[in-house]
Short mmCIF file of C-alpha atoms and ligand atoms in Angstrom, two decimals:
data_model
loop_
_atom_site.label_atom_id
_atom_site.label_comp_id
_atom_site.label_asym_id
_atom_site.label_seq_id
_atom_site.Cartn_x
_atom_site.Cartn_y
_atom_site.Cartn_z
CA MET A 1 101.99 102.15 121.86
CA LYS A 2 99.63 99.76 123.01
CA HIS A 3 98.25 98.71 120.09
CA LEU A 4 101.66 97.76 118.86
CA ASP A 5 102.29 95.65 121.53
CA VAL A 6 99.27 93.91 120.85
CA LEU A 7 100.34 93.29 117.30
CA ALA A 8 103.64 92.09 118.37
CA GLN A 9 102.08 89.62 120.75
CA ASN A 10 99.96 88.31 118.01
CA ILE A 11 102.59 88.00 115.41
CA ALA A 12 104.75 85.97 117.70
CA THR A 13 101.71 83.58 118.25
CA GLY A 14 101.77 82.89 114.70
CA ASP A 15 98.71 84.99 113.89
CA ARG A 16 98.87 85.26 110.08
CA ARG A 17 96.14 88.22 109.75
CA ALA A 18 98.79 90.25 112.52
CA LEU A 19 101.83 89.09 110.19
CA ALA A 20 99.94 90.71 107.16
CA ARG A 21 98.77 93.75 108.99
CA ALA A 22 102.28 94.17 109.91
CA ILE A 23 103.63 93.70 106.51
CA THR A 24 101.49 96.31 105.07
CA LEU A 25 102.42 98.76 107.72
CA ILE A 26 105.95 98.22 106.71
CA GLU A 27 105.46 98.86 103.04
CA SER A 28 102.98 101.99 103.86
CA ALA A 29 104.91 105.02 102.75
CA ARG A 30 102.82 107.23 105.30
CA ALA A 31 105.37 108.59 108.00
CA ASP A 32 103.42 107.59 111.05
CA HIS A 33 103.38 104.32 109.71
CA GLN A 34 106.88 104.22 108.89
CA GLN A 35 107.47 105.00 112.72
CA GLU A 36 105.18 102.39 113.91
CA ALA A 37 106.81 99.87 111.84
CA GLN A 38 110.40 100.83 113.24
CA ALA A 39 108.48 100.57 116.84
CA LEU A 40 107.38 97.25 115.88
CA LEU A 41 110.43 95.84 114.55
CA GLN A 42 112.52 97.19 117.53
CA SER A 43 110.10 95.25 120.20
CA LEU A 44 110.09 92.24 118.02
CA SER A 45 114.00 91.99 118.01
CA GLN A 46 113.75 90.69 121.60
CA HIS A 47 112.15 87.66 120.23
CA LYS A 48 114.83 84.90 120.24
CA ASN A 49 113.42 82.89 117.34
CA GLU A 50 115.89 82.16 114.62
CA ALA A 51 114.93 81.00 111.30
CA LEU A 52 117.21 79.56 108.55
CA ARG A 53 117.12 82.10 105.69
CA ILE A 54 118.01 80.75 102.44
CA GLY A 55 118.55 82.92 99.48
CA LEU A 56 117.95 81.71 96.26
CA SER A 57 118.46 83.19 92.65
CA GLY A 58 118.05 82.40 89.29
CA THR A 59 117.15 83.60 85.75
CA PRO A 60 113.82 83.77 84.56
CA GLY A 61 112.79 80.15 83.31
CA VAL A 62 115.32 78.27 85.01
CA GLY A 63 112.68 76.77 87.41
CA LYS A 64 112.55 79.00 90.61
CA SER A 65 108.69 78.59 91.29
CA THR A 66 108.86 74.97 90.49
CA PHE A 67 111.81 74.39 92.67
CA ILE A 68 110.17 76.65 95.65
CA GLU A 69 106.83 74.88 95.38
CA ALA A 70 108.47 71.28 95.56
CA PHE A 71 111.08 72.37 98.07
CA GLY A 72 108.47 74.08 100.24
CA MET A 73 106.10 71.27 99.94
CA MET A 74 108.58 68.82 101.02
CA LEU A 75 109.54 71.03 103.99
CA ALA A 76 105.70 71.65 105.03
CA GLU A 77 105.41 67.73 105.06
CA GLN A 78 108.23 67.45 107.67
CA GLU A 79 106.44 69.90 109.86
CA LEU A 80 108.39 72.73 109.16
CA LYS A 81 107.02 76.46 108.47
CA ILE A 82 108.07 78.40 105.37
CA ALA A 83 107.98 81.71 104.36
CA VAL A 84 108.58 82.74 100.74
CA LEU A 85 109.77 86.39 99.99
CA ALA A 86 110.53 87.96 96.72
CA VAL A 87 113.05 90.33 95.88
CA ASP A 88 112.25 91.68 92.29
CA PRO A 89 114.19 94.33 90.45
CA SER A 90 111.94 94.51 87.60
CA SER A 91 109.12 95.74 89.97
CA THR A 92 111.15 98.67 90.78
CA ARG A 93 111.09 99.86 87.05
CA SER A 94 107.71 98.35 85.56
CA GLY A 95 105.66 98.25 88.60
CA GLY A 96 105.06 94.64 87.25
CA SER A 97 106.30 91.76 89.27
CA ILE A 98 107.46 88.45 87.90
CA LEU A 99 108.34 86.91 91.05
CA GLY A 100 106.35 86.08 94.40
CA ASP A 101 103.34 85.66 92.30
CA LYS A 102 101.12 83.21 94.14
CA THR A 103 99.73 81.81 90.84
CA ARG A 104 103.38 80.53 90.38
CA MET A 105 103.12 78.48 93.53
CA ASP A 106 99.56 77.49 93.43
CA ARG A 107 100.20 74.21 95.83
CA LEU A 108 102.46 75.80 98.36
CA SER A 109 100.42 78.92 98.44
CA ARG A 110 97.29 76.81 99.79
CA ALA A 111 99.56 74.98 102.14
CA PRO A 112 98.65 76.08 105.97
CA ARG A 113 102.31 75.92 107.07
CA ALA A 114 103.74 78.14 104.06
CA PHE A 115 103.33 81.97 103.51
CA ILE A 116 104.29 83.71 100.30
CA ARG A 117 104.52 87.25 99.90
CA PRO A 118 105.49 88.98 96.58
CA SER A 119 107.82 91.86 96.01
CA PRO A 120 106.56 95.30 96.90
CA SER A 121 105.99 97.02 93.26
CA ARG A 122 107.29 100.70 92.53
CA ALA A 123 109.94 100.83 95.15
CA HIS A 124 113.22 101.85 94.68
CA LEU A 125 116.10 98.86 95.24
CA GLY A 126 116.99 100.21 98.51
CA GLY A 127 113.43 100.29 99.49
CA VAL A 128 112.93 96.71 98.50
CA ALA A 129 115.99 95.71 100.72
CA ARG A 130 114.62 97.37 103.80
CA ARG A 131 111.24 96.10 103.26
CA THR A 132 112.57 92.84 102.82
CA ARG A 133 114.88 92.47 105.80
CA ALA A 134 111.74 93.91 108.08
CA VAL A 135 109.89 91.19 106.67
CA VAL A 136 112.02 88.64 107.37
CA ALA A 137 112.59 89.74 110.95
CA LEU A 138 108.66 89.71 111.12
CA CYS A 139 108.60 86.18 109.52
CA GLU A 140 111.31 85.03 112.31
CA ALA A 141 109.13 86.45 115.14
CA ALA A 142 106.14 84.96 113.91
CA GLY A 143 108.06 81.67 114.39
CA PHE A 144 108.86 80.51 111.00
CA ASP A 145 111.47 77.68 110.66
CA ILE A 146 112.73 78.74 107.13
CA ILE A 147 112.57 81.76 105.27
CA LEU A 148 113.42 81.66 101.56
CA ILE A 149 113.98 84.77 99.85
CA GLU A 150 113.87 84.40 95.82
CA THR A 151 115.28 86.71 93.36
CA VAL A 152 116.33 86.85 89.72
CA GLY A 153 119.95 86.81 88.81
CA VAL A 154 120.21 90.46 87.27
CA GLY A 155 122.21 93.67 88.78
CA GLN A 156 122.42 94.06 92.51
CA SER A 157 119.49 92.27 93.75
CA GLU A 158 121.48 89.28 93.77
CA THR A 159 124.13 90.38 96.10
CA MET A 160 121.70 92.06 98.22
CA VAL A 161 119.77 88.53 98.93
CA ALA A 162 122.91 86.93 99.61
CA GLU A 163 123.70 89.84 102.02
CA MET A 164 120.38 88.81 104.03
CA SER A 165 120.78 85.07 103.62
CA ASP A 166 122.44 82.31 105.75
CA ILE A 167 122.77 80.00 102.80
CA PHE A 168 122.92 81.27 99.09
CA ALA A 169 121.65 78.81 96.34
CA LEU A 170 122.26 79.65 92.65
CA LEU A 171 119.73 77.78 90.36
CA LEU A 172 121.08 77.10 86.76
CA ALA A 173 119.75 75.67 83.71
CA PRO A 174 122.02 73.00 81.76
CA ALA A 175 124.55 74.77 79.83
CA GLY A 176 124.32 73.94 75.98
CA GLY A 177 128.05 74.31 75.13
CA ASP A 178 131.02 74.17 77.85
CA GLU A 179 130.73 77.96 78.97
CA LEU A 180 130.19 79.00 82.32
CA GLN A 181 126.85 80.75 81.54
CA GLY A 182 128.10 84.36 82.34
CA VAL A 183 127.83 83.95 86.21
CA LYS A 184 129.50 86.78 88.09
CA ARG A 185 132.55 85.98 89.84
CA GLY A 186 131.30 87.76 92.58
CA ILE A 187 128.14 86.01 92.96
CA MET A 188 129.98 82.53 92.57
CA GLU A 189 131.79 83.67 95.45
CA SER A 190 128.63 84.19 97.28
CA ALA A 191 126.94 80.57 96.28
CA ASP A 192 126.95 77.84 98.97
CA LEU A 193 125.13 75.59 96.74
CA ILE A 194 124.94 75.45 92.83
CA LEU A 195 122.10 73.47 91.56
CA VAL A 196 121.64 72.79 87.87
CA ASN A 197 118.13 72.16 87.12
CA LYS A 198 116.05 70.39 84.55
CA ALA A 199 118.34 67.20 85.30
CA ASP A 200 115.76 64.92 83.38
CA GLY A 201 115.01 63.49 80.18
CA GLU A 202 117.42 64.96 77.29
CA LEU A 203 118.75 67.47 79.48
CA LYS A 204 120.20 65.25 81.83
CA PRO A 205 123.53 64.47 80.13
CA ALA A 206 124.22 68.41 79.78
CA ALA A 207 123.23 69.14 83.18
CA ILE A 208 125.63 66.49 84.80
CA ARG A 209 128.40 68.12 82.52
CA THR A 210 127.32 71.41 83.74
CA VAL A 211 127.73 70.38 87.26
CA ALA A 212 131.29 69.24 86.71
CA ASP A 213 132.11 72.68 84.98
CA TYR A 214 130.66 74.42 88.06
CA ALA A 215 132.02 72.09 90.88
CA GLY A 216 135.85 72.65 89.11
CA ALA A 217 135.04 76.65 89.12
CA LEU A 218 133.87 76.18 92.87
CA ARG A 219 137.13 74.39 93.91
CA LEU A 220 139.09 77.11 92.56
CA LEU A 221 136.88 79.90 94.82
CA ARG A 222 136.91 77.63 97.89
CA LYS A 223 138.02 79.63 100.80
CA ARG A 224 139.71 77.17 103.13
CA GLY A 225 138.32 76.90 106.79
CA GLN A 226 135.32 78.94 105.99
CA ASP A 227 133.32 75.73 104.59
CA PRO A 228 133.21 72.23 105.54
CA ASP A 229 134.80 69.55 103.10
CA GLY A 230 132.68 69.17 99.77
CA PHE A 231 131.12 72.93 100.01
CA PRO A 232 130.47 75.13 98.24
CA LYS A 233 128.47 72.62 96.22
CA ALA A 234 127.40 71.84 92.70
CA GLN A 235 124.88 69.31 92.15
CA PRO A 236 121.90 68.27 89.52
CA VAL A 237 118.38 68.60 90.61
CA SER A 238 114.96 67.94 89.04
CA ALA A 239 112.49 70.41 90.21
CA LEU A 240 109.88 69.06 88.26
CA HIS A 241 110.22 65.28 88.98
CA GLU A 242 111.29 66.41 92.73
CA ASP A 243 114.73 64.62 92.36
CA GLY A 244 117.66 65.57 94.17
CA LEU A 245 115.38 68.00 96.62
CA ALA A 246 116.12 65.99 99.69
CA GLN A 247 119.79 65.91 98.90
CA VAL A 248 119.49 69.77 98.69
CA TRP A 249 117.74 69.92 101.95
CA ASP A 250 120.38 67.51 103.74
CA ASP A 251 123.42 69.78 102.46
CA ILE A 252 121.60 72.79 103.78
CA GLN A 253 121.33 71.42 107.10
CA THR A 254 125.11 70.14 107.17
CA LEU A 255 126.36 73.62 106.32
CA ALA A 256 124.16 75.19 108.60
CA LYS A 257 125.07 73.07 111.47
CA TRP A 258 128.60 73.22 110.93
CA ARG A 259 128.56 77.13 110.29
CA LYS A 260 126.91 77.34 114.07
CA GLU A 261 129.47 74.75 115.45
CA GLN A 262 132.01 76.55 114.22
CA GLY A 263 131.12 80.23 115.20
CA HIS A 264 130.57 81.10 111.62
CA TRP A 265 126.84 81.60 111.69
CA HIS A 266 126.28 84.52 114.17
CA LYS A 267 129.85 86.34 112.80
CA THR A 268 128.03 86.50 109.43
CA ARG A 269 124.75 87.56 110.75
CA ALA A 270 126.62 90.32 112.88
CA ARG A 271 128.61 91.34 109.85
CA GLN A 272 125.55 91.23 107.60
CA ALA A 273 123.58 93.52 110.18
CA VAL A 274 126.46 96.39 110.38
CA HIS A 275 126.66 96.05 106.24
CA TRP A 276 122.99 97.33 106.31
CA PHE A 277 123.58 99.91 109.15
CA GLU A 278 125.98 101.44 106.86
CA GLU A 279 124.03 101.05 103.99
CA GLU A 280 121.03 102.93 105.63
CA VAL A 281 123.30 105.46 106.76
CA ARG A 282 124.63 105.98 103.06
CA THR A 283 121.36 106.24 101.75
CA GLY A 284 119.80 108.25 104.63
CA LEU A 285 123.02 110.84 104.14
CA LEU A 286 122.40 111.00 100.49
CA ALA A 287 118.71 111.98 100.95
CA ARG A 288 119.45 114.50 103.50
CA LEU A 289 121.93 116.02 101.02
CA LYS A 290 119.62 115.99 98.14
CA ASP A 291 116.81 117.78 100.62
CA ASP A 292 119.11 120.68 101.35
CA PRO A 293 118.52 123.10 98.66
CA GLU A 294 122.16 124.79 98.72
CA ILE A 295 123.64 121.26 98.51
CA SER A 296 121.47 119.85 95.93
CA ALA A 297 122.06 122.64 93.55
CA LYS A 298 125.75 122.42 94.09
CA MET A 299 125.41 118.65 93.24
CA GLN A 300 123.40 119.11 90.35
CA GLU A 301 126.30 121.94 89.11
CA LEU A 302 128.70 119.26 89.80
CA ALA A 303 126.88 116.36 88.11
CA LEU A 304 126.52 118.36 84.86
CA LYS A 305 130.62 118.98 84.89
CA VAL A 306 130.84 115.37 85.32
CA GLN A 307 128.41 114.72 82.61
CA ASP A 308 130.58 116.93 80.32
CA ALA A 309 133.68 115.39 81.15
CA ALA A 310 134.84 118.64 82.59
CA LEU A 311 135.30 117.12 85.97
CA THR A 312 136.41 113.67 86.68
CA PRO A 313 133.46 111.87 89.21
CA ASP A 314 136.18 111.54 91.84
CA THR A 315 137.15 115.02 91.75
CA ALA A 316 133.54 116.28 91.58
CA ALA A 317 132.89 114.09 94.90
CA LYS A 318 135.93 115.72 96.64
CA THR A 319 134.63 119.38 95.86
CA LEU A 320 131.34 118.56 97.07
CA LEU A 321 132.50 116.66 100.21
CA LYS A 322 134.97 119.74 101.19
CA ALA A 323 131.94 122.22 100.52
CA LEU A 324 130.08 120.19 103.13
CA ARG A 325 132.64 120.93 105.90
P1 LIG B 401 110.89 80.67 87.18
O1 LIG B 401 110.54 81.78 86.27
O2 LIG B 401 112.44 80.38 87.28
O3 LIG B 401 110.10 80.45 88.08
O4 LIG B 401 110.85 79.15 86.19
P2 LIG B 401 109.51 78.20 86.42
O5 LIG B 401 109.46 77.28 87.47
O6 LIG B 401 108.13 78.75 86.06
O7 LIG B 401 109.54 76.97 85.16
C1 LIG B 401 109.94 77.63 83.66
C2 LIG B 401 109.66 76.03 83.00
O8 LIG B 401 110.49 75.29 83.27
C3 LIG B 401 108.17 75.83 83.14
O9 LIG B 401 107.65 75.29 81.87
C4 LIG B 401 108.61 74.53 84.16
O10 LIG B 401 107.78 73.49 83.92
C5 LIG B 401 109.93 74.10 83.49
N1 LIG B 401 110.68 73.53 84.62
C6 LIG B 401 110.82 73.82 85.79
N2 LIG B 401 111.64 73.03 86.52
C7 LIG B 401 111.97 71.60 85.59
C8 LIG B 401 112.82 70.71 85.78
O11 LIG B 401 113.18 70.27 86.72
N3 LIG B 401 112.80 69.94 84.46
C9 LIG B 401 112.00 70.32 83.42
N4 LIG B 401 112.38 69.38 82.26
N5 LIG B 401 111.42 71.51 83.37
C10 LIG B 401 111.38 72.20 84.25
#
């Protein structure tokens, strides 16, 4: 497909319009567009450019857009090209998006070295994951140095973003009391950096205390040999006053360099690729089963029995799987 070769070439030269056109192709529900998108991604996978993928999660109001704007502007001033993508679980339900809205990052959206793309609306989470991975690949081919993937700290979206990032950061607010803000253990384990934001003015003492609490928790979770000394790390920042951001960038670079030298970097990416392969197989298999009228009917029948507690979920699943053979 010749027009796809041209598109791929234009993307590789950093042409923004070509990038936007490719993203539109990827987000299209049309089967022929999907096929073209797959072909495009396959051909772009030959490009060797490797961006640094940073995942960033935090609850609404914690300061994500303020942070990303300040952090992104700082990197742009260092002549680095940054793409900001959003994974927004709320858009899968309401169709409205609270992330990736350009008005939230006004300065950055006008910076020539930055590219901001909101979460697609009305897609299911699996669709959002697939689309986000595709856009990451496009942005890498387009020569971005840093790809920041933003998400809100709810449900599975965090885990999903962690599985497509090289470095994962959690943005937290200073805690009022001494509780660890209900951060799930799983996500603490994926965090390379815990950034306690709003460490300024009246909130500063609480932010420092919160950092100490998390530093303690991280020490317990630390997996020996997988991180250099001092990581995972908790530290205070003020996105509003642009305090501590240079330190964050320093830490990210230190960690990235260490992981590359130790061989962890590519091992992690390879493991992630296999994870997404299996995930696609899982989703694809389930979709195929549901497409088959006979199996689909059987599934519904079993689901009703599970619902009425007549069968346990495990027994029902085994019954279905047996019927497949
Ligand atoms: P998001 O929903 O996570 O994107 O949060 P926003 O970036 O929109 O920030 C929510 C509110 O917190 C806004 O009123 C910001 O001005 C404020 N905010 C963000 N960062 C800081 C900070 O470092 N210090 C203080 N004091 N306020 C902040």
